[in-house]
XYZ file of C-alpha atoms in Angstrom:
626
model
C -27.553 4.698 14.082
C -27.743 1.008 13.244
C -27.532 1.257 9.472
C -28.260 3.249 6.301
C -32.032 3.218 6.937
C -31.509 5.341 10.040
C -29.393 7.737 8.009
C -32.085 8.084 5.357
C -34.668 8.864 8.039
C -32.615 11.732 9.409
C -33.838 15.217 8.349
C -31.451 16.798 5.881
C -30.870 19.838 8.075
C -29.322 17.543 10.709
C -26.660 16.167 8.357
C -24.052 18.878 9.071
C -24.285 18.091 12.793
C -23.914 14.386 12.010
C -20.774 15.129 9.979
C -19.304 17.084 12.906
C -20.081 14.238 15.304
C -18.468 11.691 12.995
C -15.278 13.752 12.714
C -15.114 14.195 16.457
C -15.550 10.460 16.992
C -12.906 9.573 14.397
C -10.311 11.820 16.016
C -11.104 10.478 19.475
C -11.202 6.800 18.484
C -8.329 6.601 15.989
C -6.028 8.553 18.298
C -6.336 5.631 20.741
C -5.625 2.824 18.275
C -3.832 4.364 15.323
C -5.088 4.066 11.780
C -5.888 6.006 8.618
C -7.201 9.241 10.054
C -6.639 11.903 7.373
C -8.347 10.087 4.474
C -11.478 9.405 6.512
C -11.811 12.943 7.832
C -11.903 13.948 4.177
C -14.793 11.717 3.080
C -17.392 12.289 5.799
C -19.982 14.242 3.781
C -19.169 12.261 0.648
C -19.925 8.957 2.374
C -23.069 10.332 3.997
C -24.304 11.459 0.589
C -23.605 8.092 -1.023
C -25.505 6.199 1.658
C -28.421 8.653 1.490
C -28.817 8.275 -2.287
C -28.019 4.590 -2.755
C -29.369 1.506 -1.003
C -26.471 -0.557 0.334
C -26.117 -3.518 0.257
C -28.601 -3.855 -2.617
C -26.542 -1.231 -4.384
C -22.903 -2.276 -4.244
C -20.340 0.160 -2.821
C -16.664 -0.401 -3.613
C -13.791 1.584 -2.094
C -10.507 2.164 -3.906
C -8.691 2.118 -1.650
C -10.252 0.717 1.479
C -8.439 2.945 3.946
C -11.153 5.577 3.316
C -13.968 3.314 4.578
C -14.105 4.188 8.298
C -17.129 6.474 7.845
C -18.790 3.732 5.796
C -18.271 1.379 8.742
C -19.888 3.823 11.141
C -22.901 4.373 8.880
C -23.407 0.626 8.444
C -23.644 -0.085 12.169
C -20.031 -0.666 13.222
C -19.586 2.044 15.807
C -17.196 0.504 18.322
C -13.703 1.472 17.208
C -12.093 0.693 20.581
C -10.318 -2.331 19.128
C -9.811 -1.040 15.586
C -6.978 -2.964 13.860
C -6.433 -5.102 16.969
C -6.766 -8.875 17.168
C -10.446 -9.744 17.032
C -11.469 -6.133 16.403
C -12.552 -4.169 13.373
C -10.288 -4.274 10.349
C -8.799 -1.019 9.123
C -10.253 -1.855 5.691
C -13.526 -3.247 4.353
C -14.047 -6.821 5.549
C -16.657 -9.282 4.367
C -16.564 -11.070 7.717
C -17.727 -7.848 9.376
C -20.602 -6.777 7.157
C -22.582 -7.516 4.034
C -22.006 -3.865 3.101
C -18.295 -4.608 2.474
C -17.223 -5.991 -0.882
C -13.542 -5.562 -1.742
C -11.010 -6.315 0.983
C -7.832 -5.981 -1.072
C -6.498 -2.514 -0.359
C -3.990 -2.262 -3.190
C -4.950 0.812 -5.173
C -6.299 1.057 -8.724
C -8.229 -2.246 -8.743
C -11.596 -0.818 -7.670
C -12.750 0.205 -11.143
C -12.111 -3.302 -12.449
C -14.103 -4.766 -9.579
C -16.937 -2.317 -10.215
C -16.938 -3.057 -13.945
C -17.137 -6.777 -13.276
C -19.935 -6.404 -10.726
C -21.946 -4.166 -13.058
C -21.519 -6.631 -15.923
C -22.672 -9.454 -13.671
C -25.749 -7.458 -12.662
C -26.684 -7.027 -16.323
C -26.275 -10.689 -17.194
C -28.140 -11.998 -14.141
C -31.207 -9.812 -14.650
C -30.341 -7.414 -11.823
C -29.461 -4.435 -13.978
C -31.544 -2.096 -11.818
C -28.984 -2.386 -9.010
C -26.326 0.321 -8.961
C -22.621 -0.204 -8.510
C -20.821 2.730 -6.902
C -17.032 2.925 -6.700
C -15.275 5.626 -4.673
C -11.866 6.187 -6.250
C -9.197 8.313 -4.630
C -7.514 10.548 -7.181
C -4.207 8.862 -6.370
C -5.633 5.503 -7.467
C -6.241 6.954 -10.925
C -2.469 7.216 -11.413
C -2.347 3.414 -11.700
C -2.480 1.961 -15.202
C -4.991 -0.680 -14.161
C -7.557 2.053 -13.500
C -7.267 3.256 -17.090
C -7.543 -0.261 -18.464
C -10.817 -0.489 -16.560
C -12.056 2.918 -17.744
C -11.388 1.897 -21.329
C -13.706 -1.076 -20.918
C -16.290 0.708 -18.770
C -16.751 3.256 -21.555
C -17.800 0.488 -23.934
C -20.634 -0.647 -21.648
C -23.258 2.042 -22.246
C -26.164 0.511 -20.309
C -24.612 -0.434 -16.979
C -25.635 1.454 -13.855
C -22.135 2.272 -12.740
C -21.302 5.451 -10.789
C -17.640 6.403 -10.380
C -17.106 8.906 -7.556
C -13.674 10.505 -7.847
C -12.597 11.589 -4.378
C -10.178 14.293 -5.430
C -8.135 15.727 -2.586
C -5.027 16.282 -4.682
C -3.188 13.611 -2.709
C -2.637 9.876 -2.406
C -0.198 9.675 0.499
C 1.443 12.922 -0.605
C 0.277 15.349 -3.315
C -0.810 13.471 -6.429
C 1.637 13.859 -9.307
C 1.725 13.469 -13.055
C -0.349 14.411 -16.060
C -3.574 13.102 -14.525
C -3.043 15.304 -11.487
C -2.681 18.332 -13.756
C -5.835 17.290 -15.608
C -7.836 16.971 -12.405
C -6.492 20.328 -11.279
C -7.915 21.723 -14.514
C -11.262 20.151 -13.790
C -11.312 21.888 -10.425
C -11.655 25.150 -12.383
C -14.954 23.979 -13.897
C -16.683 26.736 -11.989
C -14.718 29.218 -14.113
C -16.485 27.862 -17.201
C -19.921 28.239 -15.647
C -19.175 31.753 -14.401
C -17.737 32.817 -17.749
C -20.698 31.474 -19.718
C -23.171 33.067 -17.314
C -21.478 36.462 -17.576
C -21.415 36.187 -21.399
C -25.105 35.358 -21.577
C -26.097 38.328 -19.390
C -23.749 40.785 -21.072
C -24.530 39.911 -24.693
C -28.276 39.382 -24.348
C -28.566 42.807 -22.774
C -27.323 44.307 -26.040
C -30.308 43.423 -28.177
C -30.485 41.327 -31.306
C -26.786 41.682 -32.330
C -25.701 40.583 -28.886
C -28.111 37.638 -28.907
C -26.730 36.516 -32.294
C -23.170 36.661 -30.960
C -24.184 34.753 -27.837
C -25.918 32.093 -29.921
C -22.794 31.535 -31.994
C -20.639 31.316 -28.888
C -23.089 28.995 -27.181
C -22.851 26.673 -30.169
C -19.138 26.546 -29.527
C -19.547 25.806 -25.851
C -17.874 22.426 -25.989
C -14.773 24.110 -27.362
C -14.900 26.697 -24.592
C -15.509 23.960 -22.061
C -12.517 21.984 -23.272
C -10.317 24.994 -22.562
C -11.782 26.060 -19.240
C -12.908 22.679 -17.888
C -11.220 19.838 -19.779
C -13.560 17.021 -18.762
C -13.496 16.002 -22.414
C -10.933 13.398 -21.408
C -13.749 11.422 -19.770
C -16.571 12.434 -22.073
C -14.599 11.471 -25.170
C -14.357 8.003 -23.696
C -18.130 7.949 -23.594
C -18.434 8.397 -19.826
C -20.769 11.147 -18.641
C -19.040 13.636 -16.346
C -20.614 15.587 -13.471
C -18.480 18.053 -11.589
C -16.863 19.537 -9.912
C -18.804 19.066 -6.683
C -17.943 20.324 -3.218
C -17.362 17.018 -1.457
C -17.946 18.653 1.922
C -21.403 19.899 1.004
C -23.777 16.994 1.512
C -26.564 18.669 -0.458
C -24.311 19.166 -3.484
C -23.045 15.601 -3.239
C -26.571 14.181 -3.093
C -27.787 16.389 -5.923
C -24.920 15.209 -8.148
C -25.507 11.564 -7.268
C -29.247 11.791 -7.935
C -28.459 13.362 -11.276
C -25.962 10.578 -12.005
C -28.660 7.991 -11.297
C -30.876 9.580 -13.926
C -28.479 8.661 -16.736
C -28.231 5.219 -18.243
C -24.652 4.112 -18.456
C -21.484 4.925 -16.535
C -21.130 8.353 -14.916
C -18.189 10.065 -13.225
C -18.981 12.353 -10.300
C -15.952 14.493 -9.503
C -15.931 15.573 -5.844
C -13.341 17.936 -4.374
C -12.393 17.102 -0.787
C -9.710 18.007 1.737
C -7.697 15.273 3.386
C -7.721 15.730 7.163
C -10.745 18.051 6.993
C -11.854 19.524 10.319
C -8.821 18.508 12.403
C -6.214 21.232 12.606
C -3.150 19.004 13.237
C -4.023 17.004 10.105
C -4.874 20.033 7.990
C -1.516 21.635 8.808
C 0.568 18.492 8.331
C 2.504 19.106 5.131
C 3.803 15.556 4.783
C 0.653 13.485 4.367
C -2.213 15.157 6.292
C -2.149 12.373 8.916
C -2.667 9.709 6.269
C -1.843 7.012 8.810
C -1.032 7.606 12.454
C -0.058 5.642 15.509
C -1.489 6.464 18.893
C -1.619 10.246 19.245
C -2.802 12.901 21.676
C -6.107 14.011 20.108
C -5.677 17.603 21.273
C -2.311 18.116 19.579
C -1.844 15.235 17.155
C 1.535 14.467 18.715
C 2.581 10.816 19.233
C 1.732 9.329 22.619
C 5.188 7.820 22.908
C 8.296 8.436 20.874
C 9.484 5.237 19.235
C 13.036 4.104 18.636
C 14.909 4.240 15.378
C 12.789 2.844 12.542
C 13.982 0.525 9.781
C 12.708 3.008 7.199
C 14.740 5.787 8.790
C 17.960 3.760 8.701
C 17.382 3.044 5.009
C 16.695 6.729 4.349
C 19.902 7.883 6.023
C 22.122 5.348 4.265
C 20.620 6.073 0.851
C 21.327 9.787 1.259
C 24.916 9.030 2.294
C 25.350 6.761 -0.732
C 23.884 9.397 -3.064
C 26.376 11.958 -1.794
C 29.188 9.606 -2.796
C 27.723 8.557 -6.152
C 25.816 11.028 -8.301
C 24.470 8.190 -10.457
C 22.157 7.056 -7.641
C 18.515 8.040 -8.152
C 15.394 7.093 -6.188
C 12.032 5.957 -7.518
C 8.777 5.792 -5.543
C 5.206 4.842 -6.364
C 3.316 7.736 -4.711
C 4.844 6.989 -1.289
C 7.736 9.399 -0.890
C 7.300 9.825 2.861
C 6.236 6.284 3.910
C 9.225 4.597 2.228
C 11.748 7.107 3.541
C 12.542 9.096 0.403
C 11.454 12.527 1.661
C 14.945 13.218 2.999
C 16.470 12.124 -0.297
C 14.069 14.370 -2.219
C 14.929 17.357 -0.030
C 18.639 16.993 -0.757
C 18.438 15.701 -4.330
C 15.144 17.007 -5.763
C 16.175 16.301 -9.362
C 17.217 12.727 -8.597
C 13.921 11.415 -7.241
C 11.037 10.217 -9.415
C 7.503 9.740 -8.096
C 5.632 7.743 -10.737
C 2.266 7.609 -8.956
C 0.644 4.344 -7.926
C 2.315 2.492 -10.769
C 4.790 -0.111 -9.519
C 4.995 -1.803 -12.917
C 6.074 1.427 -14.560
C 8.503 2.097 -11.695
C 10.330 -1.196 -12.254
C 10.459 -0.941 -16.051
C 11.478 2.722 -15.974
C 14.226 1.844 -13.495
C 15.553 -0.707 -15.986
C 15.694 2.077 -18.547
C 17.472 4.363 -16.085
C 20.049 1.649 -15.437
C 20.592 1.277 -19.184
C 21.194 5.013 -19.312
C 23.962 4.793 -16.727
C 22.083 5.578 -13.508
C 21.848 3.437 -10.360
C 18.121 3.448 -9.538
C 16.761 2.455 -6.147
C 13.043 1.588 -6.245
C 11.586 1.927 -2.748
C 8.224 0.242 -2.255
C 6.264 -1.778 0.295
C 6.924 -5.498 0.018
C 3.272 -6.406 -0.575
C 2.918 -3.736 -3.283
C 5.907 -5.164 -5.116
C 3.804 -8.168 -6.112
C 2.261 -6.053 -8.862
C 5.617 -5.501 -10.575
C 6.705 -9.134 -10.795
C 6.622 -9.293 -14.596
C 8.742 -6.157 -14.872
C 11.263 -7.454 -12.339
C 11.501 -10.669 -14.344
C 11.424 -9.450 -17.944
C 12.664 -5.870 -17.782
C 15.206 -6.015 -14.977
C 16.450 -9.604 -14.627
C 16.357 -10.588 -18.305
C 18.369 -7.474 -19.151
C 20.616 -7.829 -16.079
C 19.750 -4.277 -15.101
C 21.447 -3.182 -11.859
C 18.273 -1.971 -10.180
C 18.014 -2.052 -6.382
C 14.564 -2.762 -4.935
C 14.237 -1.645 -1.308
C 11.266 -3.571 0.082
C 9.903 -1.901 3.188
C 7.362 -3.663 5.452
C 8.678 -7.142 4.601
C 7.319 -9.974 6.726
C 4.528 -9.376 9.244
C 3.202 -5.809 9.289
C 0.699 -6.371 12.078
C -2.382 -4.188 12.322
C -2.716 -3.475 8.581
C -3.756 -7.063 7.937
C -3.635 -9.546 5.070
C -3.274 -7.173 2.139
C -0.227 -5.512 3.690
C 1.741 -8.402 5.178
C 4.990 -8.649 3.231
C 5.112 -12.426 3.354
C 5.242 -13.181 -0.378
C 8.326 -11.408 -1.735
C 11.028 -14.074 -1.232
C 8.789 -16.862 -2.524
C 7.773 -14.806 -5.552
C 11.290 -13.560 -6.323
C 12.887 -16.962 -5.819
C 11.975 -17.901 -9.400
C 13.697 -14.877 -10.980
C 17.019 -15.919 -12.556
C 20.003 -13.976 -11.301
C 18.095 -11.955 -8.699
C 19.916 -11.446 -5.391
C 17.917 -10.946 -2.180
C 19.353 -9.562 1.059
C 17.709 -9.653 4.492
C 19.465 -7.465 7.107
C 19.131 -8.443 10.757
C 19.735 -4.958 12.206
C 20.387 -1.372 11.235
C 24.120 -1.779 10.718
C 23.541 -4.698 8.368
C 20.853 -2.766 6.477
C 23.345 -0.020 5.685
C 26.008 -2.575 4.807
C 23.780 -4.632 2.523
C 22.413 -1.548 0.777
C 25.983 -0.541 -0.036
C 26.688 -4.023 -1.380
C 23.507 -3.951 -3.472
C 24.463 -0.605 -4.995
C 27.885 -1.993 -5.869
C 26.448 -5.027 -7.681
C 26.591 -4.493 -11.446
C 25.290 -7.781 -12.822
C 21.532 -7.660 -12.406
C 18.806 -6.595 -9.978
C 18.994 -6.897 -6.218
C 16.432 -6.773 -3.415
C 17.019 -5.522 0.120
C 14.047 -6.416 2.310
C 13.425 -5.147 5.839
C 10.467 -5.181 8.235
C 8.200 -2.532 9.687
C 8.886 -1.015 13.056
C 11.724 -0.317 15.453
C 15.207 -1.525 14.558
C 16.592 -4.000 17.119
C 19.977 -3.558 18.754
C 22.883 -4.367 16.493
C 23.717 -8.061 16.703
C 27.426 -8.627 16.071
C 28.839 -11.741 14.470
C 31.586 -13.920 15.858
C 33.074 -14.416 12.424
C 32.188 -14.271 8.753
C 32.515 -17.291 6.453
C 32.501 -16.168 2.814
C 29.708 -13.670 3.373
C 27.738 -15.700 5.945
C 27.808 -14.390 9.522
C 28.212 -16.855 12.387
C 26.281 -15.318 15.259
C 26.604 -17.940 17.997
C 28.079 -21.387 18.642
C 27.293 -23.693 21.555
C 28.961 -27.044 22.108
C 26.934 -29.978 23.309
C 25.576 -33.295 22.118
C 23.788 -33.473 18.768
C 24.288 -30.185 17.013
C 21.740 -28.158 15.025
C 22.492 -25.442 12.478
C 19.998 -22.604 12.897
C 19.842 -20.529 9.732
C 18.190 -17.350 11.039
C 17.379 -14.927 8.242
C 16.990 -11.190 8.593
C 14.603 -10.133 11.335
C 14.612 -13.693 12.741
C 18.291 -13.541 13.740
C 17.803 -12.418 17.323
C 15.151 -15.083 17.966
C 17.577 -17.659 16.501
C 20.347 -16.618 18.888
C 17.963 -16.760 21.848
C 16.764 -20.206 20.750
C 20.379 -21.412 20.754
C 20.715 -20.343 24.396
C 17.592 -22.339 25.252
C 19.075 -25.400 23.543
C 22.388 -24.944 25.341
C 20.614 -24.960 28.688
C 19.251 -28.372 27.717
C 22.690 -29.721 26.779
C 22.221 -29.435 23.029
C 24.777 -27.902 20.693
C 24.029 -25.350 18.017
C 25.454 -22.928 15.536
C 23.455 -19.855 14.493
C 24.215 -18.241 11.150
C 22.813 -15.287 9.224
C 23.232 -15.697 5.436
C 22.789 -11.941 4.876
C 22.125 -12.653 1.181
C 19.353 -15.252 1.341
C 19.086 -15.725 -2.444
C 20.838 -17.238 -4.230
C 21.897 -19.757 -1.570
C 25.520 -19.276 -0.582
C 27.986 -22.116 -1.151
C 29.504 -21.362 2.235
C 26.118 -22.084 3.815
C 26.231 -25.543 2.264
C 29.646 -26.080 3.836
C 28.390 -24.970 7.261
C 25.699 -27.631 7.103
C 28.251 -30.420 6.727
C 29.425 -30.623 10.349
C 25.972 -30.333 11.950
C 23.421 -33.085 12.576
C 20.253 -31.182 11.684
C 19.173 -27.890 10.137
C 16.434 -25.458 11.101
C 15.779 -22.480 8.803
C 13.821 -19.520 10.125
C 12.432 -16.673 8.013
C 9.544 -14.204 8.073
C 8.355 -15.147 4.597
C 6.493 -18.188 3.306
C 7.902 -21.403 4.751
C 6.672 -23.583 1.880
C 8.574 -21.814 -0.901
C 11.017 -19.460 0.726
C 14.784 -19.273 1.153
C 14.843 -22.270 3.490
C 13.333 -24.473 0.823
C 15.859 -23.073 -1.660
C 18.619 -24.306 0.693
C 16.951 -27.709 0.991
C 16.772 -27.998 -2.798
C 20.453 -27.136 -3.211
C 21.477 -29.598 -0.514
C 19.429 -32.285 -2.255
C 21.245 -31.588 -5.526
C 24.540 -32.174 -3.683
C 23.304 -35.377 -2.104
C 23.249 -33.816 1.366
C 20.070 -34.773 3.215
C 20.239 -33.907 6.908
C 17.051 -33.799 8.973
C 15.736 -30.344 8.200
C 12.879 -28.069 9.219
C 11.844 -24.834 7.493
C 10.014 -22.391 9.744
C 8.199 -19.383 8.370
C 4.785 -18.019 7.620
C 1.952 -20.234 6.398
C 0.609 -19.976 2.851
C -2.566 -18.240 3.971
C -3.881 -14.732 4.509
C -3.099 -13.726 8.070
C -5.551 -11.499 9.932
C -4.667 -8.181 11.525
C -3.034 -8.360 14.943
C 0.137 -7.138 16.584
C 3.320 -8.347 14.918
C 4.429 -10.130 18.095
C 1.107 -11.981 18.335
C 1.280 -13.235 14.774
C 4.914 -14.314 15.057
C 4.033 -16.312 18.151
C 1.084 -17.905 16.341
C 3.475 -19.040 13.606
C 6.098 -20.412 15.977
C 8.606 -17.714 15.048
C 9.842 -17.051 18.568
C 12.868 -18.322 20.478
C 10.719 -20.947 22.167
C 9.152 -22.026 18.885
C 12.518 -22.286 17.129
C 14.030 -24.242 20.027
C 11.090 -26.669 20.036
C 11.462 -27.193 16.276
C 15.193 -27.816 16.722
C 14.613 -30.389 19.466
C 12.033 -32.293 17.428
C 14.314 -32.236 14.376
C 17.320 -33.447 16.369
C 15.174 -36.266 17.747
C 15.085 -37.783 14.253
C 18.897 -37.968 14.036
C 20.214 -41.567 14.401
C 22.361 -41.861 17.539
C 25.351 -43.253 15.668
C 25.538 -40.272 13.297
C 25.212 -37.483 15.845
C 28.292 -35.451 16.706
C 29.407 -35.386 20.274
C 30.747 -31.859 20.462
C 30.962 -30.396 16.957
């Protein structure tokens, strides 16, 4: 199958076999590379139906979020998943560089409806109003406030050919929570309304004229009955036509509903019920997240191919539970990601002290400020890249009010195979402008536990503890601590460079110092631990070195290294200095190690930067031994 035309030419009675083949291929392929398996197993028939009814790319298809687009890739001619999420291979999300069928690459949830509204409006104004815009929205994405802002505006545009397909599997990562989830659960009982009305019609009409009169009166009240038994009035009162519920695993039902949706002018919601992980027993029986995202697994069993070491997220989870045992004020907040950010263990032990707000990071941050005002010590656990959406609340609700909220930013720095929308490269640069905010970057598991304890003890405003994705390195001890800054290594020699190695870059900094020592160059390697605000003791450590190299896994141009440079400049201290970090660009998907090497964030890259920086030091001012 080379594209949607081939799919349309396939006899309808062959579609169930096609769905089985697609599921089999997904399990086989994704088990070799890792990726979002569960969500895609759940949208096979739904995606087939969409491509049978609509004409992509003339009709625009938007995914919210993009992790459910693997079947879409297969149906649009991308059928080699051997290098999925690897350098040079297929992205794990829609990608415009791959296909004209892909539109929205940003995988942060709840933005798809806004995109679709904008595209549909553009179609109207450019004379292309006959083209349809279809957006597939996971029910979890509807927990985000941005989705409801979009719905409010979509409802006002009565003539746009906009089809909203709600992929309702009752889950985002974990089961979907909140009032919307309860509403959608009510809509799943829509069949009860139809069955009740059908029984009433047959029963009453069989009783002659009196029965028919009673039935007529009841039928006139059907909207009231419908509101009780199938409360889709929430959407219809907005002015958006509602079709549902539909069995999302029955291609005929899906196509019938979509054809009906096309017959209306104006926006239509098609509510499809699906099962995450459908057709793969290990996923269907996984209570945590139905194999939402997996590494390499054995396809027969779903078990990991190789057991990894201790994960950063796990270390955070263990320390938070220990802290909560000591202090009953500690509560945890998550944005629909209880398991991925390590809060499942906390929830099991303290079920009344964990709050899942849905995909609503802004609400999470502002609500945490309120919790702090009420005497609690909230810890908001979220992916670094997702934290971008809550910047205003961190600034105005937490920092302005000096609320002691702890933000635990998982997946900081390079995340590897998930690509540009998931790299946590922005947080330090973004948070650097927030007055009074403290940011910690642990270098190993022991420091993560230590810094989390320090963050929880801080009473005078918000704090951030950021840590990367993956396996925790061996603990890297310090030689001594200077007013909170750890000195990790010191080598005597000729001209001496201060290597400020932050967080996950500490080990590479120590290794770079060894390389320099072998070349007769002196160095001191320090870990600030708290990278913002810049420590006064770090300024003092600069004074007896000839050059400075800062290394971090955030943006080089506006990160913690540049904050140090600015402070030194204010003090009239201007040593030759180099700030290493990530470029201000969207980095493609590849292994973490590959991307760090590309950016010069390896021992060899740091050593080379140190040598070139030392080369600018005037001979007369260089120290001989430090």
